[in-house]
Amino acid sequence: MPPVYLPLHPTCYVLNLGLPYRVDREKSVQVLEKFLTGKDLKVADESQWLRSIKADCVLSDAAFLGCLAANEAGIPSVLITNFSFDSVYSYLSTPFIDEVPEPDSSLDALQPQAKPQEELAPDVPIPLAELAPLVKQIHDGYRCADLLLRLPGTIPLPSFALQPGLPSQDWVDIRARTFKPFVVEHLTQSPSTYELQPQIPFPPSYAPKPLPREVRNAPLLVRSTDPEVYTPAGRSRLLASIGVPPYLHDPEQNKILIVSFGGQVFHKPHSRSHSRTPSKSATPNGVLPGFQRSPDGSMHPADIDRPPPLADTQDAVVDPGQHAQALSDALKNATLSRSDPQPDAIQAQNPLRALPAHLTLDPESVHTRPRGHSQLRLAGAPPAAVPAPTSPRIPSQMPAFVTIPPTPLLSGSDAPDYSWGIAGVPGPDMTTLEAEAEPRILPDSSWIAIVCGVSKDWGREDGEELPENFFVAPRDVYMPDLTAVADVLLGKLGYGTVSECVDACTPFVYVPRPLFIEEHGLRLFLSQAGVGRELARAQYEQGEWADAVDAAWRAGRAKKAAKRREGETGQRRREGAEMARGVVEWVARWKESVAKGTNVGKATDVGRVRSSDGMGALC
């Protein structure tokens, strides 16, 4: 069989990501312009190298430069991809604005040690007129490719099919953030129905291309897992290598969340004690309309004409600056009290300003939460945030503590019983209610989290410890095996991660990247072949992960259990080998036709050719 070569010097160009999930349009265009400036020299260098090694074919994963170089060298090229960069860069003209919510300055006093997030540039669409000449160069490069192996999770590839054409912003309903129906219809049709772009010929010094352009649906290409990872012993070996203790290895007792953003370092979520998990909205810790809660926890009719009188112990609350300073002092020294066996000595060396009598720092939470996450208790109410003294959202004359109760159920058997607050009946355990008000990263104590793509010291800055049940995976961890043992994965949508989740039947919770158009194809694929749940950026950054993780786990647990019983079957490896044989046979047929001087199935001028369905089906 003839050899098939891949260039040893691949070049790449990427979208500039200010965060793992936000695209910087302006910087992305600047990177592309710089890359295209040296394009011709790169093509000349690569094509000369291809001729020197007598390559028979170039295989390219979404990079158009290899297709251009192959065409210049007079050899065929094959694209193996689910997207192309002409569509990606064209989408930077979409009128959809990727807004970043302004930080709530009323939370600043709660997190005095938090590092400020780098200020992000405003999101501004790039005019089509500016993008068009750049996109055309990419598009023309892809048109040099002769065979397309279209992976699952695909988007339209306009360098092959004439329709849907560019600009790619026309493919997406920006309100629904989904592909429009005509695009979905195109993606689910057989490629044999497509009208293809005309073939780009070789330079005159080479014989004409002997085969027409072709599109084949590729199977799911994914790295295989170690079959042993589905056994109890193999699972334990993998988890032990990460530092997970043996008592957390049993999948019947403990569940695993993998946090991975494709190798991009991300910051710890900023847990905020005023946040409330949506699933807890029916808990009986709210305030009925027309009522208010006193500091002792009782509920009574509200007086709308004047504010309720403050207790003697609440005098400090009136001065937000004094209160914020006291809170800052408490949080600053909280870490010391959990590590030193002599807290009295510490307090003598680091005297704290007295907090108001109704405000205490829960000593138990100091030992179980990282810095900035300590539980604050307000007598008779769930924990709430302390606003900054200069917050424009909360006037200085307002109390520094604001409790926003959940919306109670209005009727039905599940409606909470509020009689305890009105009739003097003893109320529920406030400790439980306070815990419910905390942001929940993990659904419950049976879950552990394994974080990938960060340094081994992540989460341990300034002498802190990782949050309870959090572990950091080694940089060289084999992700297919880790994905196989996981119950849910949290990250950003990319073909590699999505394919491994689908193969391992691992539900995927993703933080959206609305300006990266490949995401729409991957979301469509997940809805058909796996389990996907979106997690809003604000929820991710505030540590409100639990509801999305739990929903994804519940939706996919039956498939996950079946996959664990089935184990590694080798199906994907067999499908990939079959596709590879098809490519080798295609190259052999190309070379044979060139040797015979024939032009089999030459495309017409308008590019109307029939394409093979290839191996596998679109998932």
XYZ file of C-alpha atoms in Angstrom:
619
model
C 0.000 0.000 0.000
C 1.322 3.488 -0.774
C 2.558 5.546 2.169
C 0.550 8.528 3.373
C 2.498 11.387 4.930
C 1.633 14.237 7.225
C 3.829 17.353 7.109
C 6.252 17.551 10.015
C 5.955 21.314 10.316
C 2.255 22.047 10.754
C 1.320 25.650 11.315
C -1.693 26.784 13.248
C -3.714 29.878 13.921
C -6.162 30.180 16.750
C -8.822 32.437 18.115
C -7.570 34.618 20.925
C -9.306 33.632 24.146
C -9.240 36.117 27.006
C -10.894 33.394 29.075
C -11.307 29.680 28.278
C -14.779 30.521 26.980
C -14.584 34.086 25.611
C -13.312 35.085 22.177
C -11.493 38.390 21.673
C -12.572 39.293 18.147
C -10.114 42.121 17.539
C -7.064 40.184 18.713
C -8.183 37.144 16.753
C -8.264 39.170 13.543
C -4.835 40.632 14.326
C -3.415 37.115 14.765
C -4.969 36.012 11.475
C -3.646 39.025 9.571
C -0.135 38.362 10.839
C -0.388 34.690 9.904
C -1.665 35.408 6.393
C 1.171 37.882 5.800
C 3.650 34.997 5.753
C 1.324 32.465 4.135
C 2.966 32.336 0.695
C 6.439 31.735 2.099
C 5.106 28.966 4.346
C 3.328 27.308 1.415
C 6.479 27.428 -0.719
C 8.546 25.911 2.082
C 6.038 23.158 2.840
C 5.453 22.229 -0.804
C 9.202 21.941 -1.411
C 9.509 19.679 1.623
C 6.604 17.502 0.424
C 8.298 17.035 -2.962
C 11.618 16.217 -1.314
C 10.141 13.337 0.707
C 7.983 12.185 -2.239
C 4.793 12.360 -0.222
C 1.689 10.752 -1.701
C -0.967 12.625 0.270
C -1.437 15.229 2.987
C -3.879 14.665 5.840
C -5.000 17.848 7.577
C -7.043 18.450 10.689
C -8.778 21.777 9.947
C -5.576 23.528 8.759
C -5.889 24.954 5.249
C -2.152 25.536 4.777
C -1.483 21.827 4.299
C -4.111 21.689 1.533
C -2.500 24.651 -0.248
C 0.971 23.144 0.032
C -0.217 19.755 -1.224
C -1.880 21.360 -4.229
C 1.301 23.310 -4.990
C 3.275 20.045 -4.804
C 0.871 18.223 -7.131
C -0.418 15.705 -4.569
C -3.932 15.169 -3.157
C -5.001 16.316 0.293
C -7.593 15.077 2.756
C -9.401 17.099 5.429
C -10.451 15.235 8.593
C -12.488 17.706 10.608
C -15.841 18.826 11.942
C -15.266 22.546 11.273
C -13.157 24.910 9.211
C -11.618 28.246 10.079
C -13.239 30.166 7.237
C -16.556 29.610 9.021
C -15.042 30.361 12.431
C -13.537 33.702 11.417
C -16.538 34.634 9.313
C -18.685 34.298 12.434
C -16.775 37.126 14.118
C -19.138 39.448 12.237
C -22.214 38.122 14.059
C -24.249 40.873 15.730
C -24.543 38.698 18.826
C -22.731 40.485 21.657
C -20.896 38.327 24.147
C -21.448 40.479 27.188
C -19.641 39.984 30.480
C -21.776 40.895 33.502
C -20.409 43.681 35.638
C -19.051 42.418 38.946
C -21.287 43.044 41.938
C -19.308 45.565 43.967
C -21.512 44.814 46.978
C -19.577 41.569 47.392
C -16.121 43.089 47.611
C -15.978 43.190 51.387
C -16.790 39.498 51.580
C -13.728 38.527 49.574
C -10.888 40.856 50.533
C -8.251 38.358 49.342
C -9.816 37.650 45.942
C -7.621 38.539 43.000
C -9.286 41.009 40.624
C -10.198 39.517 37.269
C -8.383 40.930 34.284
C -10.494 43.577 32.616
C -11.879 42.306 29.332
C -12.289 44.419 26.239
C -15.868 45.078 25.100
C -17.171 42.667 22.490
C -17.560 44.445 19.146
C -18.546 42.697 15.871
C -15.977 42.846 13.071
C -17.438 44.368 9.887
C -17.997 41.868 7.083
C -16.079 44.090 4.676
C -12.997 43.804 6.902
C -13.314 40.066 7.366
C -14.231 39.057 3.804
C -10.741 39.262 2.179
C -9.144 37.409 5.097
C -11.801 34.692 5.146
C -11.505 34.273 1.366
C -7.831 33.310 1.668
C -8.711 30.575 4.165
C -11.673 29.453 2.089
C -9.590 29.206 -1.094
C -7.021 27.117 0.746
C -9.613 24.592 1.873
C -10.941 24.372 -1.678
C -7.638 22.758 -2.665
C -8.598 19.699 -0.590
C -9.866 16.724 -2.578
C -11.462 14.495 0.065
C -13.393 15.524 3.165
C -13.848 13.100 6.035
C -16.578 14.863 8.004
C -16.496 14.064 11.714
C -19.556 13.913 13.988
C -20.406 17.254 15.585
C -19.862 18.943 12.243
C -20.909 22.391 11.094
C -21.363 23.324 7.427
C -18.095 23.257 5.474
C -18.601 25.853 2.724
C -15.305 25.056 0.981
C -16.900 21.777 -0.122
C -20.697 22.220 -0.248
C -21.992 25.271 -2.099
C -24.824 25.661 0.400
C -25.034 26.860 3.103
C -22.555 29.500 2.061
C -20.702 32.221 3.906
C -21.042 34.414 5.919
C -21.611 31.905 8.689
C -23.518 34.396 10.832
C -26.508 33.631 8.574
C -26.591 30.047 9.859
C -27.419 30.842 13.477
C -30.537 32.056 15.225
C -28.840 34.409 17.687
C -31.856 34.574 19.984
C -32.075 30.813 20.406
C -28.291 30.342 19.971
C -28.902 27.353 17.719
C -28.524 26.538 14.047
C -31.448 27.569 11.892
C -33.635 24.708 10.581
C -32.164 24.775 7.062
C -28.685 24.234 8.512
C -29.816 21.305 10.645
C -31.478 19.813 7.572
C -28.248 20.173 5.593
C -26.204 18.469 8.299
C -28.569 15.503 8.529
C -28.732 14.940 4.770
C -26.504 12.440 2.971
C -23.425 14.149 1.494
C -24.317 12.515 -1.824
C -27.060 15.128 -2.188
C -24.674 18.088 -1.896
C -23.658 20.295 -4.769
C -19.917 20.735 -4.318
C -17.584 23.611 -4.980
C -15.551 23.277 -8.214
C -12.201 21.563 -7.901
C -9.045 23.663 -7.685
C -6.608 22.276 -10.317
C -2.935 21.492 -9.838
C -0.374 23.892 -11.336
C 0.107 23.354 -15.105
C 3.340 21.397 -14.563
C 1.373 18.494 -13.073
C -1.153 16.148 -14.594
C -4.811 17.035 -13.972
C -6.483 15.702 -10.869
C -7.822 12.242 -11.711
C -10.628 11.984 -9.132
C -13.491 14.346 -8.310
C -13.912 15.934 -4.914
C -15.681 13.778 -2.384
C -17.299 14.037 1.048
C -17.515 11.067 3.387
C -19.083 10.881 6.825
C -16.408 9.722 9.227
C -17.019 7.612 12.328
C -16.391 8.948 15.798
C -12.613 9.195 16.067
C -11.549 8.970 19.688
C -8.575 7.757 21.692
C -9.263 4.328 23.140
C -9.420 3.756 26.868
C -7.458 1.106 28.717
C -9.897 -1.825 29.167
C -8.617 -2.207 32.736
C -10.003 1.177 33.739
C -13.504 -0.336 33.730
C -12.449 -2.912 36.339
C -12.385 -2.132 40.079
C -8.612 -2.675 40.222
C -7.901 -0.479 37.189
C -10.188 2.264 38.447
C -8.454 2.245 41.835
C -4.991 2.396 40.268
C -5.944 5.462 38.243
C -7.568 7.285 41.158
C -4.716 6.400 43.514
C -2.240 7.909 41.035
C -4.120 11.214 41.403
C -4.097 11.067 45.184
C -7.709 10.025 45.743
C -7.831 7.902 48.928
C -9.127 4.304 48.599
C -12.337 4.908 50.542
C -13.487 7.207 47.673
C -12.905 4.674 44.864
C -16.225 2.799 44.947
C -18.482 4.015 42.088
C -21.523 2.799 44.000
C -20.722 5.100 46.910
C -18.881 8.022 45.336
C -19.287 9.996 42.135
C -16.595 11.901 40.235
C -16.736 15.306 38.538
C -13.889 16.032 36.107
C -13.173 19.737 35.582
C -11.278 20.278 32.336
C -10.936 23.249 30.011
C -8.735 21.727 27.352
C -5.442 22.460 29.087
C -6.235 26.152 29.614
C -5.618 27.292 33.156
C -8.716 28.611 34.861
C -9.271 30.348 38.179
C -10.969 28.938 41.210
C -14.659 29.802 41.302
C -15.537 32.705 43.561
C -18.045 31.261 45.992
C -20.421 33.905 47.315
C -22.287 33.368 50.496
C -25.352 35.302 49.407
C -25.926 33.099 46.372
C -28.773 30.652 46.488
C -29.066 27.482 44.497
C -32.194 27.414 42.317
C -33.134 23.931 43.441
C -33.420 25.205 46.995
C -36.055 27.796 46.173
C -38.801 25.796 47.841
C -37.105 25.492 51.232
C -39.073 27.114 54.099
C -36.612 29.873 54.855
C -38.290 32.628 52.869
C -40.386 35.561 53.988
C -44.041 35.628 53.061
C -45.388 38.675 51.253
C -46.427 41.231 53.828
C -44.202 39.793 56.534
C -40.655 40.351 57.750
C -38.279 38.375 59.930
C -36.910 39.690 63.217
C -33.303 39.122 64.288
C -34.436 36.267 66.550
C -35.843 34.366 63.585
C -39.537 35.069 64.128
C -41.747 36.368 61.346
C -44.332 39.095 61.827
C -46.352 41.521 59.683
C -44.202 44.174 58.083
C -44.626 47.855 58.854
C -44.385 49.534 55.474
C -44.398 53.055 56.924
C -41.177 52.814 58.904
C -38.247 50.399 59.088
C -38.176 47.923 61.997
C -36.112 49.125 64.978
C -32.596 47.847 65.245
C -31.591 45.716 68.200
C -28.921 47.126 70.482
C -26.432 44.645 69.058
C -27.006 45.897 65.529
C -25.640 49.399 65.962
C -22.460 48.558 64.051
C -24.491 47.520 61.029
C -25.483 51.126 60.374
C -21.858 51.988 59.588
C -20.973 49.873 56.524
C -17.364 51.016 56.583
C -16.831 49.936 60.178
C -18.633 46.667 59.570
C -16.690 45.869 56.393
C -13.398 46.537 58.179
C -14.346 44.217 61.047
C -15.340 41.538 58.582
C -12.114 41.965 56.634
C -10.118 41.548 59.856
C -12.043 38.378 60.686
C -11.509 36.821 57.298
C -7.843 37.809 57.273
C -7.163 35.822 60.438
C -9.553 32.944 59.775
C -6.868 30.779 58.183
C -4.561 31.113 61.182
C -7.128 29.747 63.630
C -7.430 26.428 61.799
C -3.704 25.674 61.665
C -2.369 26.823 65.047
C -3.227 24.728 68.152
C -3.066 27.858 70.352
C -5.710 30.282 69.048
C -5.432 32.434 72.178
C -1.794 33.149 71.400
C -2.665 34.010 67.842
C -5.389 36.376 68.905
C -2.975 38.076 71.271
C -0.560 38.642 68.397
C -3.258 39.467 65.849
C -6.095 41.143 67.749
C -9.339 41.310 65.838
C -11.692 44.206 65.904
C -14.874 43.223 67.663
C -17.633 42.152 65.327
C -21.198 43.188 66.075
C -22.714 40.778 68.564
C -25.207 39.386 66.062
C -22.459 38.550 63.550
C -20.189 35.567 64.118
C -17.707 33.696 62.012
C -18.644 30.016 62.035
C -15.491 28.261 63.364
C -16.486 24.975 61.763
C -16.670 26.528 58.326
C -13.157 27.923 58.784
C -11.876 24.360 58.754
C -13.936 23.215 55.780
C -13.922 26.122 53.352
C -11.098 27.870 51.525
C -10.279 31.467 52.277
C -13.047 33.835 51.327
C -15.688 31.101 51.682
C -16.192 31.184 55.467
C -19.783 30.989 56.635
C -21.217 34.137 58.140
C -24.146 33.764 60.465
C -26.709 36.466 60.953
C -29.063 35.790 63.850
C -32.430 34.694 62.522
C -31.512 34.804 58.823
C -29.492 32.915 56.226
C -26.006 34.276 55.517
C -25.895 37.349 53.336
C -23.299 39.515 51.649
C -21.724 42.633 53.095
C -21.766 45.479 50.557
C -18.754 47.660 49.969
C -18.989 51.081 51.625
C -19.104 52.867 48.264
C -21.444 50.479 46.493
C -23.708 52.464 44.155
C -26.297 49.704 44.283
C -26.980 49.887 48.033
C -27.337 53.332 49.620
C -25.139 53.980 52.636
C -28.141 54.453 54.929
C -29.375 50.911 54.269
C -28.446 48.033 56.596
C -25.257 46.313 55.505
C -26.880 42.878 55.479
C -29.495 42.131 52.858
C -31.314 38.794 52.766
C -33.006 37.869 49.514
C -35.330 34.956 50.260
C -36.327 32.362 47.671
C -39.733 32.556 46.037
C -42.078 30.309 48.059
C -44.467 27.874 46.452
C -47.900 29.467 46.265
C -50.080 26.387 46.634
C -50.197 22.621 46.550
C -49.141 19.867 48.871
C -45.478 20.750 48.413
C -45.980 24.302 49.670
C -43.742 25.067 52.665
C -45.321 25.470 56.087
C -44.723 29.005 57.309
C -46.838 28.653 60.447
C -43.710 28.461 62.575
C -42.921 32.080 61.812
C -46.422 33.396 62.470
C -47.837 31.359 65.308
C -44.698 31.121 67.401
C -44.077 27.483 66.510
C -40.338 26.645 66.810
C -38.669 27.233 63.448
C -36.428 24.913 61.455
C -32.760 24.419 62.245
C -31.105 27.597 61.011
C -27.811 25.768 60.511
C -29.471 23.716 57.795
C -30.992 26.786 56.215
C -27.652 28.580 56.207
C -26.002 25.618 54.504
C -28.720 25.652 51.870
C -27.967 29.313 51.146
C -24.321 28.567 50.378
C -23.321 28.102 46.730
C -22.886 24.420 46.034
C -20.006 23.351 43.842
C -20.754 19.631 44.252
C -24.256 18.176 44.619
C -23.531 16.429 47.928
C -20.774 14.875 50.017
C -20.688 11.712 47.914
C -19.058 13.644 45.051
C -15.382 14.408 44.499
C -13.883 16.753 41.903
C -10.705 16.157 39.895
C -9.313 19.299 38.265
C -7.222 19.005 35.086
C -4.988 21.481 33.278
C -3.729 23.319 36.357
C -0.507 23.256 38.334
C -0.177 20.852 41.245
C -0.295 23.842 43.612
C -3.631 25.103 42.277
C -5.922 26.027 45.150
C -3.098 26.101 47.692
C -2.000 29.695 47.274
C -0.927 31.523 50.420
C -0.890 28.334 52.466
C -4.516 27.438 51.784
C -5.760 23.934 51.195
C -7.893 22.647 48.353
C -11.630 22.608 49.000
C -12.809 19.388 50.573
C -13.018 16.464 48.109
C -11.046 18.354 45.420
C -7.996 16.785 43.766
C -5.586 17.936 41.051
C -4.768 15.527 38.215
C -1.174 15.257 36.953
C -0.422 17.123 33.753
C 0.250 13.856 31.915
C -2.960 12.116 32.989
C -4.515 10.121 30.143
C -7.822 11.922 29.674
C -9.792 9.089 27.985
C -9.235 6.906 31.058
C -10.126 9.731 33.421
C -13.248 10.536 31.394
C -14.223 6.866 31.535
C -14.189 6.757 35.351
C -15.992 10.112 35.645
C -19.700 10.453 36.300
C -19.834 14.003 34.857
C -17.317 16.250 33.072
C -17.355 20.056 33.291
C -15.534 22.066 30.623
C -15.792 23.791 27.268
C -17.048 22.198 24.088
C -14.344 20.851 21.792
C -14.330 17.830 19.510
C -11.786 15.835 21.550
C -13.576 16.220 24.873
C -17.051 15.745 23.409
C -16.014 12.610 21.510
C -14.459 11.071 24.624
C -17.552 11.879 26.692
C -19.852 10.333 24.087
C -17.658 7.236 23.820
C -17.511 6.802 27.613
C -21.188 7.776 28.097
C -20.070 10.547 30.472
C -22.531 13.458 30.766
C -21.033 16.817 29.807
C -21.704 20.131 31.589
C -20.314 22.910 29.427
C -19.668 26.620 29.840
C -20.787 28.225 26.556
C -18.535 29.971 24.028
C -21.195 31.623 21.864
C -18.736 33.270 19.454
C -17.086 29.969 18.476
C -19.415 28.578 15.833
C -18.098 25.009 16.147
C -19.991 24.885 19.446
C -23.337 24.760 17.653
C -22.425 21.566 15.820
C -21.091 19.936 18.979
C -24.201 20.853 20.954
C -26.347 19.301 18.229
C -24.212 16.155 18.340
C -24.460 15.948 22.134
C -28.232 16.209 21.962
C -28.304 13.233 19.584
C -25.564 10.972 20.935
C -24.907 11.942 24.539
C -25.910 14.147 27.442
C -25.113 17.850 27.545
C -26.138 20.534 30.038
C -25.217 24.211 29.793
C -23.826 26.029 32.825
C -24.023 29.818 32.650
C -20.733 31.632 33.125
C -21.985 33.513 36.180
C -22.923 30.216 37.831
C -19.562 28.704 36.940
C -17.583 31.641 38.323
C -19.662 31.826 41.508
C -19.315 28.119 42.198
C -22.965 27.311 41.497
C -22.192 24.029 39.735
C -24.214 21.538 41.695
C -27.599 21.809 39.973
C -26.213 21.420 36.455
C -23.925 18.581 37.533
C -26.755 16.765 39.267
C -29.137 17.238 36.322
C -26.545 15.915 33.865
C -25.767 12.936 36.098
C -29.428 12.012 36.460
C -30.005 12.289 32.712
C -27.036 10.084 31.847
C -26.609 7.680 34.753
C -28.433 4.767 33.086
C -26.198 4.918 30.004
C -23.141 5.357 32.192
C -23.996 2.283 34.252
C -24.519 0.246 31.076
C -21.172 1.392 29.670
C -19.371 0.396 32.859
C -20.855 -3.069 32.603
C -19.943 -3.281 28.912
C -16.412 -1.882 29.268
C -14.036 -1.099 26.396
C -15.252 -2.959 23.287
C -12.740 -1.744 20.695
C -15.564 -0.552 18.428
C -14.070 2.895 17.849
C -10.671 1.447 17.028
C -12.224 -0.869 14.430
C -14.215 1.972 12.877
C -11.099 4.163 12.698
C -9.085 1.370 11.090
C -11.817 0.877 8.503
C -11.784 4.573 7.654
C -7.981 4.524 7.368
C -8.156 1.616 4.940
C -10.635 3.608 2.874
C -8.222 6.565 2.719
C -5.305 4.333 1.685
C -7.437 2.764 -1.051
C -8.482 6.237 -2.230
C -4.832 7.321 -2.477
C -3.953 4.107 -4.325
C -6.767 4.724 -6.814
C -5.530 8.311 -7.296
C -1.971 7.170 -8.030
C -3.147 4.386 -10.337
C -5.260 6.839 -12.345
C -2.325 9.258 -12.638
C -0.067 6.422 -13.843
C -2.603 5.465 -16.493
C -3.050 9.063 -17.536
C -6.811 8.880 -17.019
C -9.227 11.285 -15.419
C -11.916 9.201 -13.747
C -15.173 10.994 -12.999
C -13.878 14.454 -13.797
C -16.004 17.178 -12.191
C -17.994 19.513 -14.397
C -17.357 23.231 -14.459
C -20.171 23.933 -11.983
C -18.859 21.322 -9.583
C -21.939 19.086 -9.638
C -20.567 15.757 -8.508
C -21.910 12.955 -6.388
C -20.117 12.183 -3.178
C -19.849 8.876 -1.432
C -21.538 8.411 1.923
C -18.321 6.760 3.046
C -18.081 4.736 6.226
C -20.278 5.276 9.234
C -23.265 7.551 9.651
C -23.687 11.073 10.939
C -24.478 10.824 14.639
